[in-house]
Coordinates of C-alpha atoms and ligand atoms in Angstrom, one line a residue:
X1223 CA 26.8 39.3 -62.8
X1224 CA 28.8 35.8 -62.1
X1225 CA 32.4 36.1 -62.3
X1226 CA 34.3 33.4 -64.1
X1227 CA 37.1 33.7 -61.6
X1228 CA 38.6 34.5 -58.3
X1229 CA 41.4 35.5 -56.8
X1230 CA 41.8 35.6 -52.9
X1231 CA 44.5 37.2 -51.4
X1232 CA 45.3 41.1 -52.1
X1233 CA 48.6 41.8 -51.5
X1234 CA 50.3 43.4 -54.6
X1235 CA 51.2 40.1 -56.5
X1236 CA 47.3 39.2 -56.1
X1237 CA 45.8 42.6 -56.8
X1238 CA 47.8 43.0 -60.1
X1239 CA 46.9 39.5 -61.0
X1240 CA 43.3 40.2 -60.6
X1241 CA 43.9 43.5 -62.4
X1242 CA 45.0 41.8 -65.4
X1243 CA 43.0 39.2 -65.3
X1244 CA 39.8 41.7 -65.4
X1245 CA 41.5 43.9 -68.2
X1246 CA 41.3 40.6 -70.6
X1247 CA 38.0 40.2 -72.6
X1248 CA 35.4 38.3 -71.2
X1249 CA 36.6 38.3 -67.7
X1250 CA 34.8 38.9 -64.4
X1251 CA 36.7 38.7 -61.4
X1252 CA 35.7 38.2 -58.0
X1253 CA 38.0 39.2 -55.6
X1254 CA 38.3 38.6 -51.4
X1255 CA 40.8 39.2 -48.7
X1256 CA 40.9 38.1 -45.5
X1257 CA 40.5 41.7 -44.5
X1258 CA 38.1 43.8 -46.2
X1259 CA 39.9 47.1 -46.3
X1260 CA 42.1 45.6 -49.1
X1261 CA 39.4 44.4 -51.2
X1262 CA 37.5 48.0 -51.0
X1263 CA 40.6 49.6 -51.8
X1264 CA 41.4 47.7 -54.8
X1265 CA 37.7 47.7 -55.9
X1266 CA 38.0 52.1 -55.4
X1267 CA 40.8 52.4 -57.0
X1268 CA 40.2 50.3 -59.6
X1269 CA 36.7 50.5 -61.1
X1270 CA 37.8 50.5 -64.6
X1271 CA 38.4 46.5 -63.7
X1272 CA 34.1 45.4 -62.8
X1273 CA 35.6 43.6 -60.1
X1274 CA 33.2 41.6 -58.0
X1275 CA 33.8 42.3 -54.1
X1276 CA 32.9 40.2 -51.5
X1277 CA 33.6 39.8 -48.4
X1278 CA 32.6 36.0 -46.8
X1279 CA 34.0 32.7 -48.5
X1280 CA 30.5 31.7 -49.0
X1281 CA 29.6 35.5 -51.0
X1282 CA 32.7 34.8 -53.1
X1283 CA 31.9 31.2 -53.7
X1284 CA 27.8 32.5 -54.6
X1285 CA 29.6 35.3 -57.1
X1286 CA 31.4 32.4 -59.0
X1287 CA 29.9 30.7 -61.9
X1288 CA 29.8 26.9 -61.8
X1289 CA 32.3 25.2 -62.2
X1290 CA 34.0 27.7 -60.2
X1291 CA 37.8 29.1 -60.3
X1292 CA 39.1 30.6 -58.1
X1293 CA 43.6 31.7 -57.8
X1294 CA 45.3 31.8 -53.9
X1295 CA 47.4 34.7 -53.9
X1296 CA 48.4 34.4 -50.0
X1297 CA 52.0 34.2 -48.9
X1298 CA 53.2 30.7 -49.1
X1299 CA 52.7 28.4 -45.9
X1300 CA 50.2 27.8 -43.5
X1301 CA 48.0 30.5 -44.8
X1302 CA 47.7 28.7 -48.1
X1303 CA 46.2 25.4 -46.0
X1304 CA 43.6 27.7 -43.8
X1305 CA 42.7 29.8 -47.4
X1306 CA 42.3 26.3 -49.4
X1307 CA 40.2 24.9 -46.0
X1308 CA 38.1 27.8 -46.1
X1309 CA 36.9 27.5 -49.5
X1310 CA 36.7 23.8 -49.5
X1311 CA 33.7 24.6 -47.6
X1312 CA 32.1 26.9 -49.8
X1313 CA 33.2 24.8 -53.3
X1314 CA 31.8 21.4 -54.6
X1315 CA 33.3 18.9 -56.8
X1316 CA 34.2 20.2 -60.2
X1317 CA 35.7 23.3 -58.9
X1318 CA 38.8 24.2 -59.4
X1319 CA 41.0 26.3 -56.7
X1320 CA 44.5 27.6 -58.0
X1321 CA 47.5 28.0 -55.8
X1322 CA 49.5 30.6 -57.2
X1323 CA 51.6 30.7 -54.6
X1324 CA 55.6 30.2 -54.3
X1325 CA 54.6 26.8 -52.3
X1326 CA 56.8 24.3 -51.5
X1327 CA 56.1 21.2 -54.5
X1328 CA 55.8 18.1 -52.0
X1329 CA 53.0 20.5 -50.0
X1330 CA 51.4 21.2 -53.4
X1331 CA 51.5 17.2 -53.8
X1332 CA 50.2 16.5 -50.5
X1333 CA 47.8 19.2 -51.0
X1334 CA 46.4 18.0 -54.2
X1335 CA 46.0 14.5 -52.9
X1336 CA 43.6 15.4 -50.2
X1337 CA 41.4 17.9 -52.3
X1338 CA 40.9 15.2 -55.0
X1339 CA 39.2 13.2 -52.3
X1340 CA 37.0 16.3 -51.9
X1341 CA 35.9 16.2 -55.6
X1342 CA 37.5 19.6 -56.1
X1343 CA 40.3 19.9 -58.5
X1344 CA 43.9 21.7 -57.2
X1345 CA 46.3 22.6 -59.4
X1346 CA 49.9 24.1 -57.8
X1347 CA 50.8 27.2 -60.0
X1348 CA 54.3 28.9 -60.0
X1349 CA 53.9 32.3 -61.2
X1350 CA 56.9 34.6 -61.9
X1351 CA 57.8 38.3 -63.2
X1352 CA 57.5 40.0 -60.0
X1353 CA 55.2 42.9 -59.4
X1354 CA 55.2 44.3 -63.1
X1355 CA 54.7 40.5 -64.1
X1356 CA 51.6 39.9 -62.4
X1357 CA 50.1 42.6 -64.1
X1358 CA 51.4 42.7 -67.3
X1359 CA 52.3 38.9 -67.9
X1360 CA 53.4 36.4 -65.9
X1361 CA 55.5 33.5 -66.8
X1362 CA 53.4 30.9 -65.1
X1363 CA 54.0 27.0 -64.4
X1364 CA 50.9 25.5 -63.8
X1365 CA 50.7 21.8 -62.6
X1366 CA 47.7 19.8 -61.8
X1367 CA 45.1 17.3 -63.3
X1368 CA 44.6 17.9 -67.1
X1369 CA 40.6 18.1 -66.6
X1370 CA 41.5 21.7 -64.7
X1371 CA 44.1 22.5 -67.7
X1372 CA 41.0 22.6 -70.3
X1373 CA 39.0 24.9 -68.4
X1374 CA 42.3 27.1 -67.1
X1375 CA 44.3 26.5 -70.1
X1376 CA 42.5 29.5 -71.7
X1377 CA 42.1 31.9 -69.0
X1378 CA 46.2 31.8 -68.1
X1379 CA 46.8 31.9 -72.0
X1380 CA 45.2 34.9 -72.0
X1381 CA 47.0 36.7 -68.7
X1382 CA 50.5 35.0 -69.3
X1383 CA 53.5 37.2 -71.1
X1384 CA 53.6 36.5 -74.8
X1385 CA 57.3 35.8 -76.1
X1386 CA 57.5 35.4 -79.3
X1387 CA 54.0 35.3 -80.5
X1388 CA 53.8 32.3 -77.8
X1389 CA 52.0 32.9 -74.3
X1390 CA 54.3 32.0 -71.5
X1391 CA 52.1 29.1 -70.0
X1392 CA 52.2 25.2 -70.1
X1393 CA 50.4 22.6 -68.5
X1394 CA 53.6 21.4 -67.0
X1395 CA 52.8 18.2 -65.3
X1396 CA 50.8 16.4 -62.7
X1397 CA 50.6 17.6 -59.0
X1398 CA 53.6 19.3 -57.6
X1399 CA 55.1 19.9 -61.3
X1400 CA 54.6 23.0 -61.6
X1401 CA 55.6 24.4 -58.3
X1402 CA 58.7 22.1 -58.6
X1403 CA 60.0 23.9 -62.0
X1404 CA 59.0 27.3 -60.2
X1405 CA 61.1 26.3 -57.5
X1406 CA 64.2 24.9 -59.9
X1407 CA 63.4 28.5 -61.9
X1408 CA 64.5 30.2 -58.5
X1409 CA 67.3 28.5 -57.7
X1410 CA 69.0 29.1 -61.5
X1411 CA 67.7 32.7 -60.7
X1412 CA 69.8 32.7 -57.6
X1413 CA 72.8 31.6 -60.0
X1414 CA 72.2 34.0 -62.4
X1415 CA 72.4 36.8 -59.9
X1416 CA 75.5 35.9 -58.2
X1417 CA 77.1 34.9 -61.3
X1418 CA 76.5 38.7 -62.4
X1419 CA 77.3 40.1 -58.9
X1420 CA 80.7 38.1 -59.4
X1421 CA 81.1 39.9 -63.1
X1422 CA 80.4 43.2 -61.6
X1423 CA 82.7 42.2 -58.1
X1424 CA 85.9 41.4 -60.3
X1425 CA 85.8 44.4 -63.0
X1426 CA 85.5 47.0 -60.1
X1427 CA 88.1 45.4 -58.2
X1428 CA 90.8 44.4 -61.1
X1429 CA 89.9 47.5 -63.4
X1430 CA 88.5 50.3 -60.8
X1431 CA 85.8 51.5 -62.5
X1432 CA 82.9 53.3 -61.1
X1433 CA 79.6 51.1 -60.6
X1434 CA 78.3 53.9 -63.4
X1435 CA 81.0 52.8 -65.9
X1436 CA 80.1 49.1 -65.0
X1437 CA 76.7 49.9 -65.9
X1438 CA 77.5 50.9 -68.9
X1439 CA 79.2 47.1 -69.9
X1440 CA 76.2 46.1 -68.6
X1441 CA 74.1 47.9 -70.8
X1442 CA 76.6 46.8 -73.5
X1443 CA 75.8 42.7 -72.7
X1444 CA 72.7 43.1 -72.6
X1445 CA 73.2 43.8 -76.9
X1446 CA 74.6 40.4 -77.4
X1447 CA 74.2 36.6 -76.2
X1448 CA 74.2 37.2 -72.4
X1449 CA 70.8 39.7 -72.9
X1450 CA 68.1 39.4 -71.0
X1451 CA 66.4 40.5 -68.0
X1452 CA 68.7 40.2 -64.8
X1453 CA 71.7 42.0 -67.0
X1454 CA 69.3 45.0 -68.1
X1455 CA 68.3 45.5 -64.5
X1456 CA 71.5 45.0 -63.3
X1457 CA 72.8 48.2 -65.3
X1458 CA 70.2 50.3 -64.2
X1459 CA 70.9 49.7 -60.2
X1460 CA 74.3 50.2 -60.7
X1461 CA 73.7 53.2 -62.2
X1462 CA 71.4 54.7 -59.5
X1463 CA 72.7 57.4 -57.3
X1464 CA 71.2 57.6 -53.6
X1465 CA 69.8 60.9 -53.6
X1466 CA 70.8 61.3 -49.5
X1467 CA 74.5 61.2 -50.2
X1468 CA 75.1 61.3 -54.1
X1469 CA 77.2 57.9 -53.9
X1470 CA 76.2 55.1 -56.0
X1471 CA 73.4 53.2 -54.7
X1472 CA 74.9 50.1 -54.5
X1473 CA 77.7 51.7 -52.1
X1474 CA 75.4 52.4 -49.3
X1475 CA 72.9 49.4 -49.5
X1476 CA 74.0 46.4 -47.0
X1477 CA 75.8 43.7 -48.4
X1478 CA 73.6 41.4 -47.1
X1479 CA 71.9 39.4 -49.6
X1480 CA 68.8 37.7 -48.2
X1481 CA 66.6 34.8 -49.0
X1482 CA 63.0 33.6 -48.9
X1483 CA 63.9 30.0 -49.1
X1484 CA 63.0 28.5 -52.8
X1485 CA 66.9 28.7 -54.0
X1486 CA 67.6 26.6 -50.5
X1487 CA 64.6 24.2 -51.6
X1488 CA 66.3 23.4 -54.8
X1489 CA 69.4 22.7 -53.7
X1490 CA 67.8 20.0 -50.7
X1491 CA 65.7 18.8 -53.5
X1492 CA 69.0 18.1 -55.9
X1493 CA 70.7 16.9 -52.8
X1494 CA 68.2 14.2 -52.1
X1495 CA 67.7 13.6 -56.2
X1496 CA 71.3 13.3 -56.6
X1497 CA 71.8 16.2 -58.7
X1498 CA 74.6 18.1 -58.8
X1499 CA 73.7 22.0 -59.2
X1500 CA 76.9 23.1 -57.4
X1501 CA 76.4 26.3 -59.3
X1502 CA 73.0 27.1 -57.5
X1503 CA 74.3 25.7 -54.4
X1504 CA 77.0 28.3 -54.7
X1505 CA 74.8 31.3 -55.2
X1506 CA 72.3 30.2 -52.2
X1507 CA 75.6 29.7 -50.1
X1508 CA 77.1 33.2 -51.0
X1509 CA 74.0 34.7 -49.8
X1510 CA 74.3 32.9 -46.6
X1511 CA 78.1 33.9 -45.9
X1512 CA 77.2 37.5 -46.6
X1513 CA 74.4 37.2 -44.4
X1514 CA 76.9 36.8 -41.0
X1515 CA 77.8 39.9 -40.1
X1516 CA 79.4 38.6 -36.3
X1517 CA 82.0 36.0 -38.8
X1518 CA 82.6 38.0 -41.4
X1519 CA 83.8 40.7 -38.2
X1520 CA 86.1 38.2 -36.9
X1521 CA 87.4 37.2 -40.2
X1522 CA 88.1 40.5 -41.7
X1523 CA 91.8 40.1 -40.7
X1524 CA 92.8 36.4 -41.9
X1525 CA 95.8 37.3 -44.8
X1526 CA 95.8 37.6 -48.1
X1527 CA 98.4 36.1 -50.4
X1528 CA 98.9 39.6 -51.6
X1529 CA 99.4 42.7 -49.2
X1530 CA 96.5 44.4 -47.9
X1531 CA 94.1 45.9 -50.8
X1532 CA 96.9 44.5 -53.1
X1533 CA 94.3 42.9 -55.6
X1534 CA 96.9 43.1 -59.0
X1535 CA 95.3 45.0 -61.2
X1536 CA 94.6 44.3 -65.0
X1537 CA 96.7 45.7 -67.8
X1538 CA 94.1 45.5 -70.0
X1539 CA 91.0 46.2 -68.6
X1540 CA 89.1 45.8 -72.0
X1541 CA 90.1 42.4 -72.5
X1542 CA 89.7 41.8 -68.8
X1543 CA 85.9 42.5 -69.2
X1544 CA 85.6 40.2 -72.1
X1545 CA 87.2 37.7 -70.8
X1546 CA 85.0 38.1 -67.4
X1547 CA 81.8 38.3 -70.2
X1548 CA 82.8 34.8 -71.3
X1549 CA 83.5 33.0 -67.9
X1550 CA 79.9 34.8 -67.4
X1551 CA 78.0 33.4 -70.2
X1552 CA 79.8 30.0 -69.9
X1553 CA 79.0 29.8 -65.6
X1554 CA 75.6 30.5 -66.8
X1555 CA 75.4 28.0 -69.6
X1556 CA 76.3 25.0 -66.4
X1557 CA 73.6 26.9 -64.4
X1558 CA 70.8 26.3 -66.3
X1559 CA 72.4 23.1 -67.5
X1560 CA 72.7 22.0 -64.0
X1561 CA 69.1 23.4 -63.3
X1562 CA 67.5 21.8 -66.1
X1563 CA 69.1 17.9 -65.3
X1564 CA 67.4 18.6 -61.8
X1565 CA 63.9 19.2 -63.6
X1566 CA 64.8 16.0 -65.5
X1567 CA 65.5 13.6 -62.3
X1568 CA 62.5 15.2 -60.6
X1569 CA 59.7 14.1 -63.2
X1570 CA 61.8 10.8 -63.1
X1571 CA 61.6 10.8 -59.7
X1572 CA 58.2 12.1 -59.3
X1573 CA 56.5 10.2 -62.4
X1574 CA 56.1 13.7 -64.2
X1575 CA 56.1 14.0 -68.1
X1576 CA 57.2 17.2 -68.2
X1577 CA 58.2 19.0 -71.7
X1578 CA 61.6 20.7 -70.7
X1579 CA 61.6 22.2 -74.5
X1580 CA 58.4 23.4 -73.9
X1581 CA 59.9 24.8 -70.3
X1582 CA 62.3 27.1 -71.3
X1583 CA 59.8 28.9 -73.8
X1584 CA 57.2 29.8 -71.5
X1585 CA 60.5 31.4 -69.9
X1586 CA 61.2 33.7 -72.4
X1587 CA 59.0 36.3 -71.1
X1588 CA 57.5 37.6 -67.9
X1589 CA 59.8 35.8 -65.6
X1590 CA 62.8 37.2 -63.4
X1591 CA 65.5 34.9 -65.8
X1592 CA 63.7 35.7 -69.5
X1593 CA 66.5 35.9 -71.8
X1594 CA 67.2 35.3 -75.7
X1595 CA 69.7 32.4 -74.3
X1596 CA 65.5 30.2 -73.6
X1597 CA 65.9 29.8 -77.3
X1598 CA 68.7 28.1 -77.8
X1599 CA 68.1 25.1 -74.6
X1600 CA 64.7 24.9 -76.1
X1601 CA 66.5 24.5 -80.0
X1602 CA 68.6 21.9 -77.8
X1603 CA 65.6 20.0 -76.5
X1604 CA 63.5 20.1 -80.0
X1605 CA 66.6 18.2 -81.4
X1606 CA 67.3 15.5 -79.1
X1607 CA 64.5 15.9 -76.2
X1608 CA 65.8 12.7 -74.1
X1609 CA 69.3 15.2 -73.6
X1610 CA 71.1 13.6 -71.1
X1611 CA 73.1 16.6 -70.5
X1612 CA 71.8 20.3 -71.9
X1613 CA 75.5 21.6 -72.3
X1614 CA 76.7 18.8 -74.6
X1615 CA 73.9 20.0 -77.1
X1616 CA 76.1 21.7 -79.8
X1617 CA 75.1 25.5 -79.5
X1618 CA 76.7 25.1 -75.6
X1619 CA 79.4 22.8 -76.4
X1620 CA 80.7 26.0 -79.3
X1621 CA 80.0 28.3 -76.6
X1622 CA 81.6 26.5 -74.1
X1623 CA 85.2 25.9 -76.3
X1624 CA 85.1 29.6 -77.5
X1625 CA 84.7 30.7 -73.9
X1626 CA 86.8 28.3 -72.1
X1627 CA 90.3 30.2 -71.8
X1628 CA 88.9 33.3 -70.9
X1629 CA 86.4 31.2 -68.0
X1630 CA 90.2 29.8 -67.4
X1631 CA 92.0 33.1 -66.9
X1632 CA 89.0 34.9 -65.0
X1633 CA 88.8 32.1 -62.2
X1634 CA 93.1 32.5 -62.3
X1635 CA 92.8 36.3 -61.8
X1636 CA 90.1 35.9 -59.0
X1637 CA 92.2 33.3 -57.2
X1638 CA 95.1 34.9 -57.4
X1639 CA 93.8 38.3 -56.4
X1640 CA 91.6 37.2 -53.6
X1641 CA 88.4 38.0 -55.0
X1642 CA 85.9 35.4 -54.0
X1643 CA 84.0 34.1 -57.2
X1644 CA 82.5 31.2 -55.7
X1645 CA 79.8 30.5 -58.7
X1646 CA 82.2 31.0 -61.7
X1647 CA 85.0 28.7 -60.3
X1648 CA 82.6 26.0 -59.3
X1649 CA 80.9 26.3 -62.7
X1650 CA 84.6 25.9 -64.5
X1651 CA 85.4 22.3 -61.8
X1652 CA 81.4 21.2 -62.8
X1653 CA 82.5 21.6 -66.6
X1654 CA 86.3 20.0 -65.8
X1655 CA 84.5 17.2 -63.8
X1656 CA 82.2 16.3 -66.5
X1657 CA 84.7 16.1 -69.8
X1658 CA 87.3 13.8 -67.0
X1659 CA 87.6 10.7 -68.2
X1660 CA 89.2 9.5 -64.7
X1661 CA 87.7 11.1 -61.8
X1662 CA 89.4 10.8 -58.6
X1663 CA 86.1 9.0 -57.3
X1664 CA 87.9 5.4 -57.8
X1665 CA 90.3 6.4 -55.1
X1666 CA 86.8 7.6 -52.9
X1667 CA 85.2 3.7 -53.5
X1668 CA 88.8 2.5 -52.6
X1669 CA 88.5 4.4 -48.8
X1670 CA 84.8 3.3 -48.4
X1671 CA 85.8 -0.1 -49.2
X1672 CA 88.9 0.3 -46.9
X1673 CA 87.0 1.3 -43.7
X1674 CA 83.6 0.2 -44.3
X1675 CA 83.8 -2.8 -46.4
X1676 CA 81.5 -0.8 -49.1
X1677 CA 82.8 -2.3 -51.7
X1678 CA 84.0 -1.4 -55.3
X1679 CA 83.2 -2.6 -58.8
X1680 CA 86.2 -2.8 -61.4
X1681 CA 86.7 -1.7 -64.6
X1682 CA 87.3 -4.8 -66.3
X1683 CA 84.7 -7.5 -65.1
X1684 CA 81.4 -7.4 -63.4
X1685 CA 80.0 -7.8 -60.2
X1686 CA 81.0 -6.4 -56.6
X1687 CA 84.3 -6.8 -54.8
X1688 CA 86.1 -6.0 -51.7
X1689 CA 89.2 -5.8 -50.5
X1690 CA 90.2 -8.0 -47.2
X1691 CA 91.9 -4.3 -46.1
X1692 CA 92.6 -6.1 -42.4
X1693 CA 93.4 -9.5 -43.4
X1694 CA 96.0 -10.4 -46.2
X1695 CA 94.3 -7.8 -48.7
X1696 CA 93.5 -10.1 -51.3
X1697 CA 90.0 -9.5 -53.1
X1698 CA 86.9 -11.3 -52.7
X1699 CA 83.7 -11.3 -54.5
X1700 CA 81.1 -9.5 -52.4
X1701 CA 77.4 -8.4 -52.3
X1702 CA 76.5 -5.1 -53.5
X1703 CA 76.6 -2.6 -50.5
X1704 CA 76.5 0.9 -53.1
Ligands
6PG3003 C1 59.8 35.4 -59.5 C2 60.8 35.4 -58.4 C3 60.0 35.6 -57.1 C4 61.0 35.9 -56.1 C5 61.3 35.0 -55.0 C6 62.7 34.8 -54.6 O1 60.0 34.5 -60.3 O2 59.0 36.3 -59.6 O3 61.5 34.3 -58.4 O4 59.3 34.4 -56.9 O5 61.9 36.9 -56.3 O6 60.5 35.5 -54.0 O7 63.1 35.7 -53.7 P1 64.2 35.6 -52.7 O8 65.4 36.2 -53.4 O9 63.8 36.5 -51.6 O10 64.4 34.2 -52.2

C-alpha cells in the first residue's frame, strides 16, 4: 500500500509525529531512520499505526505515492543538509520534503533556494509542543511555496492542536518564514520562563514560602489572565518532591539553566533587524550568567547593600504576590510585544507577508507558550493589523496602567533587596523608554557628532548638521553620515 507521507528521522519528536500522523484517517506513513533498529522498534511497538518500514532512501521514496511528502525529523544542523541530499536523489520534481526541524531560518532560505532548482518543493516547518505535542498536536509554522501549502495544508490541519475549534497551523510565509516565527516563538518562550522563574525567585525570598506553597499561587494564576501553559507546569515542578532526599525538587536540581541556541538566534536576528527585544535578550542572558559556575565562585562574596542574607522581607506577603503577579503579566505583555515587532521587521526585512493575527492563534494550543493571553494580541491585530506597536493596542495599554505601580514597586523591592530580576526591570525601562517623549539619545548623537563628525538632525528644520566641535563650534550643514 503507498503511503501518502514520510517521516525520516526517529528520535522521539519524529516517532510521535509519525504516530499521530498514522492515527488520523486516511493516512499511511512511511517511516526511515538512518539506523534500522529504530524504525523496527517503532514499527513493533506500534502496529496499531500500518506504518510502512523501510529501510534505503530509494525503498522509502518507492513506498511514497506521487507527488511524494515526506517530514525531516533529524536534529537541526548538518544532518538536516545530508538527510535532504539523500532524498534529493530518490525524489523528482513535484515532491515535496518537509523540514520539521528547529533549523536556523537563513539555512531554511538557503536551503529552499537550491532544492527549487532541483524541481522539488522545500518548505521550513517549526513545530512546537514538545514530546506530548508531536503526538497529540503540535503548534506548527509552516513556511514555503504555496503550491506545497495545497497539498500539506490538509495533512498538518489534520495533526496540528485544535484551540478553539481552530487547528493550530498556517501557511505562514515564503521560505524561511516559518522557521523564523519558530525561532521568534523560542526566544518569547525564553522570556516567559525567566519572567516566571523571577516571580517564583522574589516570593520565596521576600515572603519565605516553601516552593510547595509557591505552587500553590501558581496554581492560583493559572485561573485568571496570566493562564496558560508555562504557569501550569511551573506549579507542578515546584511542587515535586525528589524521592532520594524528600526536598523539593527544585532544591537539588543545578541552577544551571542551559540552552540549545534558538533564544540566542533571536536576539542576533533582532540585533541585526534593529529590534529591541531587551526582554528576550534578558532571559537568554540570565541563562548564560547562571551557566558560569568558575564567576559566579569568585563573585559569591562582592557586598550587598544590605547585610549578608539581609533581603527585607515583606509585611504583606499577600499583596507582595499580587503585586509580583502584575509586574508578571505586564513583563510578559512587553515580551511578546517585543517578540511580535521582531516578526514584523523580519517579513519587512525578508519580503514575507506574514499574518501576525493569524500567528498568535495557531499559538493557542500545542505549543510550549499557549495561553488564553494569544486571544487578546490576535483581537489586537484583527482591529488594526498594520499595529506599529502590540502594547499600545487598548487591551495592553488597560493592562499595562492597572499593573504599572505594582511592576513599579516589585522592580523597587528586587533592587533594593538584591534580588536579581533582570527581565522584569528591563521590561519596566522598555515600557518607560517607549512612553518618553525626550530620550536621552539627543545627548548620544551630540557625542557621535563630537568625536566622529556623525552628525545630528534638529528638531526644528531639516536636513543634516554638525558641529565644528575642534574649530570655533559653530554649525554647518553636512551630508547624512546616520
Ligand atoms: C517547542 C520548544 C522546543 C524547545 C527548544 C528550546 O516549541 O517545543 O521551543 O523547540 O524546548 O528546543 O530548548 P532550549 O531551552 O534547550 O533552548
Amino acid at each position: 500500500q503507498a503511503a501518502n507521507i514520510g517521516v525520516v528521522g526517529l528520535a522521539v519528536m519524529g516517532s510521535n509525529l509519525a504516530r499521530n500522523l498514522a492515527s488520523r484517517e486516511g493516512n499511511t506513513v512511511a517511516v526511515f531512520n538512518r539506523t534500522y533498529a529504530k524504525t523496527d522498534e517503532l514499527v513493533t511497538e506500534h502496529p496499531e499505526a500500518g506504518f510502512v518500514p523501510t529501510s534505503s532512501y530509494e525503498e522509502f521514496a518507492a513506498a511514497l505515492q506521487k507527488p511524494r511528502t515526506a517530514i525531516i525529523m533529524v536534529k537541526a544542523g548538518a544532518g538536516t543538509d545530508a538527510v535532504i541530499d539523500e532524498l534529493l536523489r530518490v525524489f523528482e520534481p513535484g515532491d515535496i520534503i518537509v523540514d520539521g526541524g528547529n533549523a536556523l531560518f537563513t539555512d531554511t532560505i538557503r536551503r529552499e533556494k537550491a532544492v527549487r532548482e532541483t524541481g522539488v518543493n522545500f518548505v521550513g516547518m517549526g513545530v512546537s509542543g514538545g514530546e506530548e505535542g508531536a503526538l497529540l498536536g503540535p503548534s506548527l509554522m509552516p513556511g514555503g511555496p504555496d503550491e506545497s501549502w495545497a497539498t500539506l495544508g490538509p495533512i498538518l490541519k489534520s495533526i496540528a492542536a485544535v484551540a478553539e475549534g481552530e487547528p493550530c497551523v498556517t501557511h505562514v510565509g515564503h521560505d524561511g518564514a516559518g522557521h523564523f516565527v519558530k525561532m521568534v516563538h523560542n526566544g518569547i518562550e525564553y522570556a516567559d520562563m525567566q519572567l516566571i522563574a523571577e516571580a517564583y525567585d522574589l516570593i520565596r525570598r521576600g515572603t519565605g514560602k516553601s516552593p510547595a506553597e509557591i505552587a500553590d499561587v501558581f496554581a492560583e494564576w493559572n485561573r485568571g489572565e496570566l493562564e496558560s501553559y508555562l504557569i501550569e507546569i511551573t506549579a507542578e515542578v515546584l511542587r515535586q518532591v525528589d524521592a532520594a532526599t524528600g526536598e523539593p525538587l527544585v532544591d537539588v536540581i543545578v541552577d544551571q539553566a542551559g540552552a540549545k541556541g534558538t533564544g540566542g538566534w533571536t536576539v542576533q536576528t533582532a540585533i541585526d533587524l534593529g529590534v529591541p527585544v531587551s526582554g528576550i535578550a534578558e532571559a537568554v542572558f540570565a541563562r548564560s550568567l547562571s551557566s558560569h559556575p568558575e564567576q559566579r565562585e569568585v563573585s559569591g562574596e562582592l557586598p550587598g547593600w544590605h547585610d549578608a542574607d539581609a533581603v527585607p522581607p515583606v509585611r504583606d506577603a499577600d499583596a507582595f504576590i499580587e503585586n509580583v503577579r502584575l509586574a508578571l503579566f505586564a513583563s510578559k505583555i512587553v515580551a511578546y510585544s517585543q517578540g511580535f515587532d521582531e516578526i514584523r521587521a523580519g517579513a519587512a526585512h525578508y519580503g514575507w507577508d506574514i499574518d501576525l493575527g493569524a500567528v498568535s492563534k495557531i499559538w493557542r494550543g500545542g505549543c510550549i507558550i499557549r495561553a488564553q493571553f494569544l486571544n487578546r494580541i490576535a483581537d489586537a491585530y484583527d482591529a488594526e493589523p498594520g499595529l506599529p506597536v502590540l502594547l499600545t493596542a487598548p487591551y495592553f495599554v488597560e493592562a499595562l496602567g492597572r499593573a504599572q505601580a505594582a511592576w513599579r514597586r516589585t522592580v523597587v523591592y528586587a533592587a533594593t533587596a538584591g534580588i536579581p530580576a533582570p527581565a522584569f526591570s528591563s521590561s519596566l525601562a522598555y515600557y518607560d523608554g517607549l512612553r518618553a517623549e525626550r530620550l536621552p539619545a539627543a545627548l548620544i548623537q551630540g557625542q557621535r557628532d563630537f568625536f566622529g563628525a556623525h552628525t545630528y538632525k534638529r528638531i526644528d528644520k531639516p536636513g543634516t548638521f554638525h558641529t565644528l566641535w575642534s574649530g570655533d563650534r559653530t554649525e554647518v550643514e553636512a551630508e547624512d553620515t546616520h
